[in-house]
């Protein structure tokens, strides 16, 4: 079974630009969660999508948004990039219940200059 | 608001030793607790998931325990090996399906 894939693996953007990250979950998984990891704040939950609906949202500004498609693939968008958005963005997929293990992708390293 | 703390932040031990990593959380109303490892520059690998009704889970040389009433979990690693070197993270999941993370313990196993 193929694991969670994320594209691109690395991105360099400048302040004010926008960026879209993609995540393909494990086949059969209906839940996709996104996380931001920085040295200062650690891992923080961004949002979770389940069956194309945002089921949960963390404490991030509206510049961070996402969506999920009918095949469970998910995209995350960050508009008006700030220097502080530089981070490793991780997505995880699961079957979608509270007893399920989350499987993580390798992450997208975003650098904002 | 749930807060997760991991102690120690870093640990260095010689190969072959048994060791314990600690995780504490402030709100006992959790659905599960998970332990992950993260290798430098890589994503996370799930190690163990303990449901709220369970007391412990085992996988190979790893054993994780959960005491909801005291808000604590421990990850026991037996007979440590250099390949166990990584950052170990614990995370708790509440009814809102959010994972709240600890800052991690960076483990170095010296050959």
PDB file of C-alpha atoms in Angstrom:
ATOM      1  CA  UNK A   1       0.000   0.000   0.000  1.00  0.00           C
ATOM      2  CA  UNK A   2       1.460   3.368  -0.987  1.00  0.00           C
ATOM      3  CA  UNK A   3       2.026   5.831   1.843  1.00  0.00           C
ATOM      4  CA  UNK A   4       0.994   9.437   2.158  1.00  0.00           C
ATOM      5  CA  UNK A   5       2.589  11.614  -0.488  1.00  0.00           C
ATOM      6  CA  UNK A   6       3.098  15.355  -0.421  1.00  0.00           C
ATOM      7  CA  UNK A   7       4.093  17.667  -3.216  1.00  0.00           C
ATOM      8  CA  UNK A   8       6.202  19.614  -3.615  1.00  0.00           C
ATOM      9  CA  UNK A   9       8.822  18.589  -1.090  1.00  0.00           C
ATOM     10  CA  UNK A  10      10.496  21.994  -1.041  1.00  0.00           C
ATOM     11  CA  UNK A  11       9.268  25.484  -1.863  1.00  0.00           C
ATOM     12  CA  UNK A  12      10.814  28.929  -1.734  1.00  0.00           C
ATOM     13  CA  UNK A  13       8.481  31.911  -1.921  1.00  0.00           C
ATOM     14  CA  UNK A  14       8.669  35.608  -1.158  1.00  0.00           C
ATOM     15  CA  UNK A  15       6.545  37.609   1.224  1.00  0.00           C
ATOM     16  CA  UNK A  16       3.114  38.466  -0.113  1.00  0.00           C
ATOM     17  CA  UNK A  17       2.908  35.523  -2.491  1.00  0.00           C
ATOM     18  CA  UNK A  18       0.533  32.633  -2.112  1.00  0.00           C
ATOM     19  CA  UNK A  19       1.273  28.916  -2.126  1.00  0.00           C
ATOM     20  CA  UNK A  20      -0.646  25.667  -2.596  1.00  0.00           C
ATOM     21  CA  UNK A  21       0.507  22.390  -1.104  1.00  0.00           C
ATOM     22  CA  UNK A  22      -0.872  18.987  -2.048  1.00  0.00           C
ATOM     23  CA  UNK A  23      -1.402  15.794  -0.088  1.00  0.00           C
ATOM     24  CA  UNK A  24      -2.481  12.381  -1.370  1.00  0.00           C
ATOM     25  CA  UNK A  25      -3.660  10.090   1.436  1.00  0.00           C
ATOM     26  CA  UNK A  26      -3.364   6.347   1.735  1.00  0.00           C
ATOM     27  CA  UNK A  27      -5.951   4.618  -0.396  1.00  0.00           C
ATOM     28  CA  UNK A  28      -9.193   4.177   1.517  1.00  0.00           C
ATOM     29  CA  UNK A  29      -8.448   6.880   4.067  1.00  0.00           C
ATOM     30  CA  UNK A  30     -11.122   9.562   4.241  1.00  0.00           C
ATOM     31  CA  UNK A  31      -9.529  11.916   6.753  1.00  0.00           C
ATOM     32  CA  UNK A  32      -6.671  14.280   5.997  1.00  0.00           C
ATOM     33  CA  UNK A  33      -5.158  16.538   8.636  1.00  0.00           C
ATOM     34  CA  UNK A  34      -2.612  19.295   8.159  1.00  0.00           C
ATOM     35  CA  UNK A  35       0.033  20.395  10.645  1.00  0.00           C
ATOM     36  CA  UNK A  36       2.643  23.127  10.797  1.00  0.00           C
ATOM     37  CA  UNK A  37       5.971  22.353  12.449  1.00  0.00           C
ATOM     38  CA  UNK A  38       8.412  25.091  13.456  1.00  0.00           C
ATOM     39  CA  UNK A  39      11.379  25.045  15.840  1.00  0.00           C
ATOM     40  CA  UNK A  40       9.714  27.609  18.082  1.00  0.00           C
ATOM     41  CA  UNK A  41       6.113  26.389  18.223  1.00  0.00           C
ATOM     42  CA  UNK A  42       6.575  22.701  17.523  1.00  0.00           C
ATOM     43  CA  UNK A  43       3.729  20.835  15.844  1.00  0.00           C
ATOM     44  CA  UNK A  44       0.464  22.691  15.555  1.00  0.00           C
ATOM     45  CA  UNK A  45      -2.805  21.467  14.117  1.00  0.00           C
ATOM     46  CA  UNK A  46      -4.099  23.461  11.142  1.00  0.00           C
ATOM     47  CA  UNK A  47      -7.269  21.691  10.021  1.00  0.00           C
ATOM     48  CA  UNK A  48      -8.808  18.353   9.219  1.00  0.00           C
ATOM     49  CA  UNK A  49     -10.970  17.315   6.303  1.00  0.00           C
ATOM     50  CA  UNK A  50     -13.231  14.299   6.293  1.00  0.00           C
ATOM     51  CA  UNK A  51     -15.281  13.313   3.249  1.00  0.00           C
ATOM     52  CA  UNK A  52     -14.705  16.715   1.600  1.00  0.00           C
ATOM     53  CA  UNK A  53     -15.862  18.667   4.663  1.00  0.00           C
ATOM     54  CA  UNK A  54     -13.714  20.596   7.085  1.00  0.00           C
ATOM     55  CA  UNK A  55     -14.379  18.807  10.335  1.00  0.00           C
ATOM     56  CA  UNK A  56     -12.004  20.701  12.558  1.00  0.00           C
ATOM     57  CA  UNK A  57      -9.858  23.788  12.510  1.00  0.00           C
ATOM     58  CA  UNK A  58      -6.925  24.910  14.610  1.00  0.00           C
ATOM     59  CA  UNK A  59      -6.069  28.408  15.723  1.00  0.00           C
ATOM     60  CA  UNK A  60      -4.586  29.868  12.539  1.00  0.00           C
ATOM     61  CA  UNK A  61      -5.547  33.016  10.632  1.00  0.00           C
ATOM     62  CA  UNK A  62      -7.861  32.918   7.648  1.00  0.00           C
ATOM     63  CA  UNK A  63      -4.865  33.134   5.291  1.00  0.00           C
ATOM     64  CA  UNK A  64      -4.581  29.390   5.811  1.00  0.00           C
ATOM     65  CA  UNK A  65      -7.244  27.422   4.001  1.00  0.00           C
ATOM     66  CA  UNK A  66      -7.739  23.995   2.586  1.00  0.00           C
ATOM     67  CA  UNK A  67     -10.013  21.711   0.707  1.00  0.00           C
ATOM     68  CA  UNK A  68     -10.523  18.053   0.031  1.00  0.00           C
ATOM     69  CA  UNK A  69     -11.581  16.440  -3.202  1.00  0.00           C
ATOM     70  CA  UNK A  70     -13.866  13.482  -3.793  1.00  0.00           C
ATOM     71  CA  UNK A  71     -10.851  11.150  -4.072  1.00  0.00           C
ATOM     72  CA  UNK A  72      -9.727  12.336  -0.586  1.00  0.00           C
ATOM     73  CA  UNK A  73      -6.736  14.218  -1.949  1.00  0.00           C
ATOM     74  CA  UNK A  74      -6.305  17.501  -0.139  1.00  0.00           C
ATOM     75  CA  UNK A  75      -4.759  20.860  -0.827  1.00  0.00           C
ATOM     76  CA  UNK A  76      -3.694  23.555   1.551  1.00  0.00           C
ATOM     77  CA  UNK A  77      -3.359  27.192   0.536  1.00  0.00           C
ATOM     78  CA  UNK A  78      -1.582  30.013   2.283  1.00  0.00           C
ATOM     79  CA  UNK A  79      -2.190  33.498   0.951  1.00  0.00           C
ATOM     80  CA  UNK A  80      -0.174  36.669   1.555  1.00  0.00           C
ATOM     81  CA  UNK A  81       2.822  34.777   2.861  1.00  0.00           C
ATOM     82  CA  UNK A  82       4.711  36.099   5.876  1.00  0.00           C
ATOM     83  CA  UNK A  83       8.236  35.284   7.021  1.00  0.00           C
ATOM     84  CA  UNK A  84       6.764  33.416   9.988  1.00  0.00           C
ATOM     85  CA  UNK A  85       5.023  30.980   7.665  1.00  0.00           C
ATOM     86  CA  UNK A  86       8.364  29.309   6.978  1.00  0.00           C
ATOM     87  CA  UNK A  87       7.890  25.797   8.331  1.00  0.00           C
ATOM     88  CA  UNK A  88       7.579  22.120   7.594  1.00  0.00           C
ATOM     89  CA  UNK A  89       3.983  21.405   6.615  1.00  0.00           C
ATOM     90  CA  UNK A  90       2.896  17.861   7.310  1.00  0.00           C
ATOM     91  CA  UNK A  91      -0.236  16.086   6.288  1.00  0.00           C
ATOM     92  CA  UNK A  92      -1.574  12.910   7.802  1.00  0.00           C
ATOM     93  CA  UNK A  93      -4.301  10.538   6.725  1.00  0.00           C
ATOM     94  CA  UNK A  94      -6.443   8.097   8.631  1.00  0.00           C
ATOM     95  CA  UNK A  95      -9.711   6.230   8.348  1.00  0.00           C
ATOM     96  CA  UNK A  96     -11.249   9.043  10.351  1.00  0.00           C
ATOM     97  CA  UNK A  97     -12.270   7.796  13.763  1.00  0.00           C
ATOM     98  CA  UNK A  98     -10.699   8.540  17.127  1.00  0.00           C
ATOM     99  CA  UNK A  99      -9.264   5.037  17.347  1.00  0.00           C
ATOM    100  CA  UNK A 100      -7.270   5.304  14.149  1.00  0.00           C
ATOM    101  CA  UNK A 101      -3.575   5.829  13.755  1.00  0.00           C
ATOM    102  CA  UNK A 102      -2.578   8.827  11.686  1.00  0.00           C
ATOM    103  CA  UNK A 103      -0.050   8.173   8.922  1.00  0.00           C
ATOM    104  CA  UNK A 104       2.164  11.076   7.995  1.00  0.00           C
ATOM    105  CA  UNK A 105       3.687  12.163   4.742  1.00  0.00           C
ATOM    106  CA  UNK A 106       7.300  13.397   4.468  1.00  0.00           C
ATOM    107  CA  UNK A 107       6.232  17.030   4.580  1.00  0.00           C
ATOM    108  CA  UNK A 108       6.704  20.124   2.453  1.00  0.00           C
ATOM    109  CA  UNK A 109       9.466  22.473   3.543  1.00  0.00           C
ATOM    110  CA  UNK A 110       8.313  26.041   2.857  1.00  0.00           C
ATOM    111  CA  UNK A 111      10.789  28.897   3.055  1.00  0.00           C
ATOM    112  CA  UNK A 112       9.487  32.461   2.824  1.00  0.00           C
ATOM    113  CA  UNK A 113      12.064  35.109   1.948  1.00  0.00           C
TER     114      UNK A 113
ATOM    115  CA  UNK B   1      -7.088  24.029  27.042  1.00  0.00           C
ATOM    116  CA  UNK B   2      -5.101  20.826  26.641  1.00  0.00           C
ATOM    117  CA  UNK B   3      -1.357  21.107  27.156  1.00  0.00           C
ATOM    118  CA  UNK B   4       1.142  18.310  26.583  1.00  0.00           C
ATOM    119  CA  UNK B   5       4.585  18.273  28.171  1.00  0.00           C
ATOM    120  CA  UNK B   6       7.472  15.921  27.483  1.00  0.00           C
ATOM    121  CA  UNK B   7      10.368  15.414  29.840  1.00  0.00           C
ATOM    122  CA  UNK B   8      13.280  15.280  29.306  1.00  0.00           C
ATOM    123  CA  UNK B   9      13.776  17.480  26.228  1.00  0.00           C
ATOM    124  CA  UNK B  10      16.903  15.527  25.351  1.00  0.00           C
ATOM    125  CA  UNK B  11      18.442  12.277  26.454  1.00  0.00           C
ATOM    126  CA  UNK B  12      21.726  10.558  25.609  1.00  0.00           C
ATOM    127  CA  UNK B  13      22.377   6.989  26.742  1.00  0.00           C
ATOM    128  CA  UNK B  14      24.783   4.198  25.821  1.00  0.00           C
ATOM    129  CA  UNK B  15      23.599   1.419  23.571  1.00  0.00           C
ATOM    130  CA  UNK B  16      21.889  -1.470  25.326  1.00  0.00           C
ATOM    131  CA  UNK B  17      20.293   0.518  28.116  1.00  0.00           C
ATOM    132  CA  UNK B  18      16.593   0.468  28.899  1.00  0.00           C
ATOM    133  CA  UNK B  19      15.042   3.930  29.018  1.00  0.00           C
ATOM    134  CA  UNK B  20      11.804   5.733  29.756  1.00  0.00           C
ATOM    135  CA  UNK B  21      10.386   8.821  28.078  1.00  0.00           C
ATOM    136  CA  UNK B  22       7.654  10.775  29.807  1.00  0.00           C
ATOM    137  CA  UNK B  23       4.580  12.598  28.556  1.00  0.00           C
ATOM    138  CA  UNK B  24       2.046  14.475  30.667  1.00  0.00           C
ATOM    139  CA  UNK B  25      -1.220  16.157  29.703  1.00  0.00           C
ATOM    140  CA  UNK B  26      -3.496  18.537  31.578  1.00  0.00           C
ATOM    141  CA  UNK B  27      -6.974  17.412  30.465  1.00  0.00           C
ATOM    142  CA  UNK B  28      -7.814  13.756  31.104  1.00  0.00           C
ATOM    143  CA  UNK B  29     -10.773  13.827  28.676  1.00  0.00           C
ATOM    144  CA  UNK B  30      -8.877  12.213  25.805  1.00  0.00           C
ATOM    145  CA  UNK B  31      -9.835   9.582  23.269  1.00  0.00           C
ATOM    146  CA  UNK B  32      -6.342   8.302  22.710  1.00  0.00           C
ATOM    147  CA  UNK B  33      -2.674   9.024  23.116  1.00  0.00           C
ATOM    148  CA  UNK B  34      -0.142   8.328  20.414  1.00  0.00           C
ATOM    149  CA  UNK B  35       3.624   8.086  20.344  1.00  0.00           C
ATOM    150  CA  UNK B  36       5.546   8.974  17.196  1.00  0.00           C
ATOM    151  CA  UNK B  37       9.160   9.176  16.169  1.00  0.00           C
ATOM    152  CA  UNK B  38      10.603  11.733  13.810  1.00  0.00           C
ATOM    153  CA  UNK B  39      13.931  11.340  12.089  1.00  0.00           C
ATOM    154  CA  UNK B  40      15.747  14.527  11.026  1.00  0.00           C
ATOM    155  CA  UNK B  41      14.137  16.213   8.036  1.00  0.00           C
ATOM    156  CA  UNK B  42      11.480  13.545   7.732  1.00  0.00           C
ATOM    157  CA  UNK B  43       7.851  13.034   8.554  1.00  0.00           C
ATOM    158  CA  UNK B  44       6.486  11.219  11.560  1.00  0.00           C
ATOM    159  CA  UNK B  45       6.196   7.487  12.069  1.00  0.00           C
ATOM    160  CA  UNK B  46       3.482   6.190  14.359  1.00  0.00           C
ATOM    161  CA  UNK B  47       4.828   3.890  17.068  1.00  0.00           C
ATOM    162  CA  UNK B  48       1.947   3.122  19.396  1.00  0.00           C
ATOM    163  CA  UNK B  49      -1.634   4.242  19.891  1.00  0.00           C
ATOM    164  CA  UNK B  50      -3.293   3.740  23.266  1.00  0.00           C
ATOM    165  CA  UNK B  51      -7.039   4.169  23.401  1.00  0.00           C
ATOM    166  CA  UNK B  52      -8.478   5.864  26.470  1.00  0.00           C
ATOM    167  CA  UNK B  53      -9.875   2.551  27.756  1.00  0.00           C
ATOM    168  CA  UNK B  54      -6.475   0.846  27.572  1.00  0.00           C
ATOM    169  CA  UNK B  55      -3.620   0.932  30.035  1.00  0.00           C
ATOM    170  CA  UNK B  56      -0.742  -0.055  27.775  1.00  0.00           C
ATOM    171  CA  UNK B  57       0.348  -1.117  24.313  1.00  0.00           C
ATOM    172  CA  UNK B  58       3.405  -3.056  23.222  1.00  0.00           C
ATOM    173  CA  UNK B  59       5.251  -3.335  19.949  1.00  0.00           C
ATOM    174  CA  UNK B  60       8.540  -5.194  19.888  1.00  0.00           C
ATOM    175  CA  UNK B  61      10.961  -3.452  22.246  1.00  0.00           C
ATOM    176  CA  UNK B  62       8.525  -0.594  22.861  1.00  0.00           C
ATOM    177  CA  UNK B  63       5.928  -0.424  25.601  1.00  0.00           C
ATOM    178  CA  UNK B  64       3.685   2.560  26.227  1.00  0.00           C
ATOM    179  CA  UNK B  65       1.504   3.015  29.280  1.00  0.00           C
ATOM    180  CA  UNK B  66      -1.349   5.398  29.925  1.00  0.00           C
ATOM    181  CA  UNK B  67      -2.707   6.679  33.234  1.00  0.00           C
ATOM    182  CA  UNK B  68      -5.563   9.020  32.398  1.00  0.00           C
ATOM    183  CA  UNK B  69      -6.345   9.921  35.996  1.00  0.00           C
ATOM    184  CA  UNK B  70      -2.880  11.305  36.577  1.00  0.00           C
ATOM    185  CA  UNK B  71      -2.494  12.648  33.035  1.00  0.00           C
ATOM    186  CA  UNK B  72       0.634  10.658  32.279  1.00  0.00           C
ATOM    187  CA  UNK B  73       2.062   8.316  29.701  1.00  0.00           C
ATOM    188  CA  UNK B  74       5.453   6.660  29.495  1.00  0.00           C
ATOM    189  CA  UNK B  75       7.265   5.115  26.555  1.00  0.00           C
ATOM    190  CA  UNK B  76       9.642   2.353  27.597  1.00  0.00           C
ATOM    191  CA  UNK B  77      12.368   1.335  25.157  1.00  0.00           C
ATOM    192  CA  UNK B  78      14.168  -1.890  25.977  1.00  0.00           C
ATOM    193  CA  UNK B  79      17.723  -2.698  24.944  1.00  0.00           C
ATOM    194  CA  UNK B  80      18.242   0.567  23.069  1.00  0.00           C
ATOM    195  CA  UNK B  81      20.072   0.584  19.731  1.00  0.00           C
ATOM    196  CA  UNK B  82      21.738   3.388  17.717  1.00  0.00           C
ATOM    197  CA  UNK B  83      18.860   3.116  15.227  1.00  0.00           C
ATOM    198  CA  UNK B  84      16.498   4.266  17.973  1.00  0.00           C
ATOM    199  CA  UNK B  85      18.075   7.724  17.827  1.00  0.00           C
ATOM    200  CA  UNK B  86      15.325  10.152  16.845  1.00  0.00           C
ATOM    201  CA  UNK B  87      12.932  12.674  18.324  1.00  0.00           C
ATOM    202  CA  UNK B  88      10.005  11.035  20.089  1.00  0.00           C
ATOM    203  CA  UNK B  89       6.711  12.912  20.229  1.00  0.00           C
ATOM    204  CA  UNK B  90       3.547  12.181  22.083  1.00  0.00           C
ATOM    205  CA  UNK B  91       0.165  13.548  21.104  1.00  0.00           C
ATOM    206  CA  UNK B  92      -3.277  13.337  22.655  1.00  0.00           C
ATOM    207  CA  UNK B  93      -6.531  13.325  20.748  1.00  0.00           C
ATOM    208  CA  UNK B  94      -9.721  14.686  22.220  1.00  0.00           C
ATOM    209  CA  UNK B  95     -13.317  14.559  21.104  1.00  0.00           C
ATOM    210  CA  UNK B  96     -12.659  17.219  18.458  1.00  0.00           C
ATOM    211  CA  UNK B  97     -10.287  14.894  16.551  1.00  0.00           C
ATOM    212  CA  UNK B  98      -7.411  17.331  17.068  1.00  0.00           C
ATOM    213  CA  UNK B  99      -4.000  16.034  17.996  1.00  0.00           C
ATOM    214  CA  UNK B 100      -2.291  18.201  20.615  1.00  0.00           C
ATOM    215  CA  UNK B 101       1.454  17.651  20.623  1.00  0.00           C
ATOM    216  CA  UNK B 102       4.276  17.683  23.079  1.00  0.00           C
ATOM    217  CA  UNK B 103       7.551  19.348  22.123  1.00  0.00           C
ATOM    218  CA  UNK B 104       9.335  16.003  21.905  1.00  0.00           C
ATOM    219  CA  UNK B 105      12.304  14.259  23.462  1.00  0.00           C
ATOM    220  CA  UNK B 106      15.456  14.111  21.360  1.00  0.00           C
ATOM    221  CA  UNK B 107      17.037  10.719  21.996  1.00  0.00           C
ATOM    222  CA  UNK B 108      20.643   9.854  21.162  1.00  0.00           C
ATOM    223  CA  UNK B 109      21.881   6.292  21.588  1.00  0.00           C
ATOM    224  CA  UNK B 110      25.663   6.140  21.717  1.00  0.00           C
ATOM    225  CA  UNK B 111      27.304   3.049  20.180  1.00  0.00           C
TER     226      UNK B 111
END
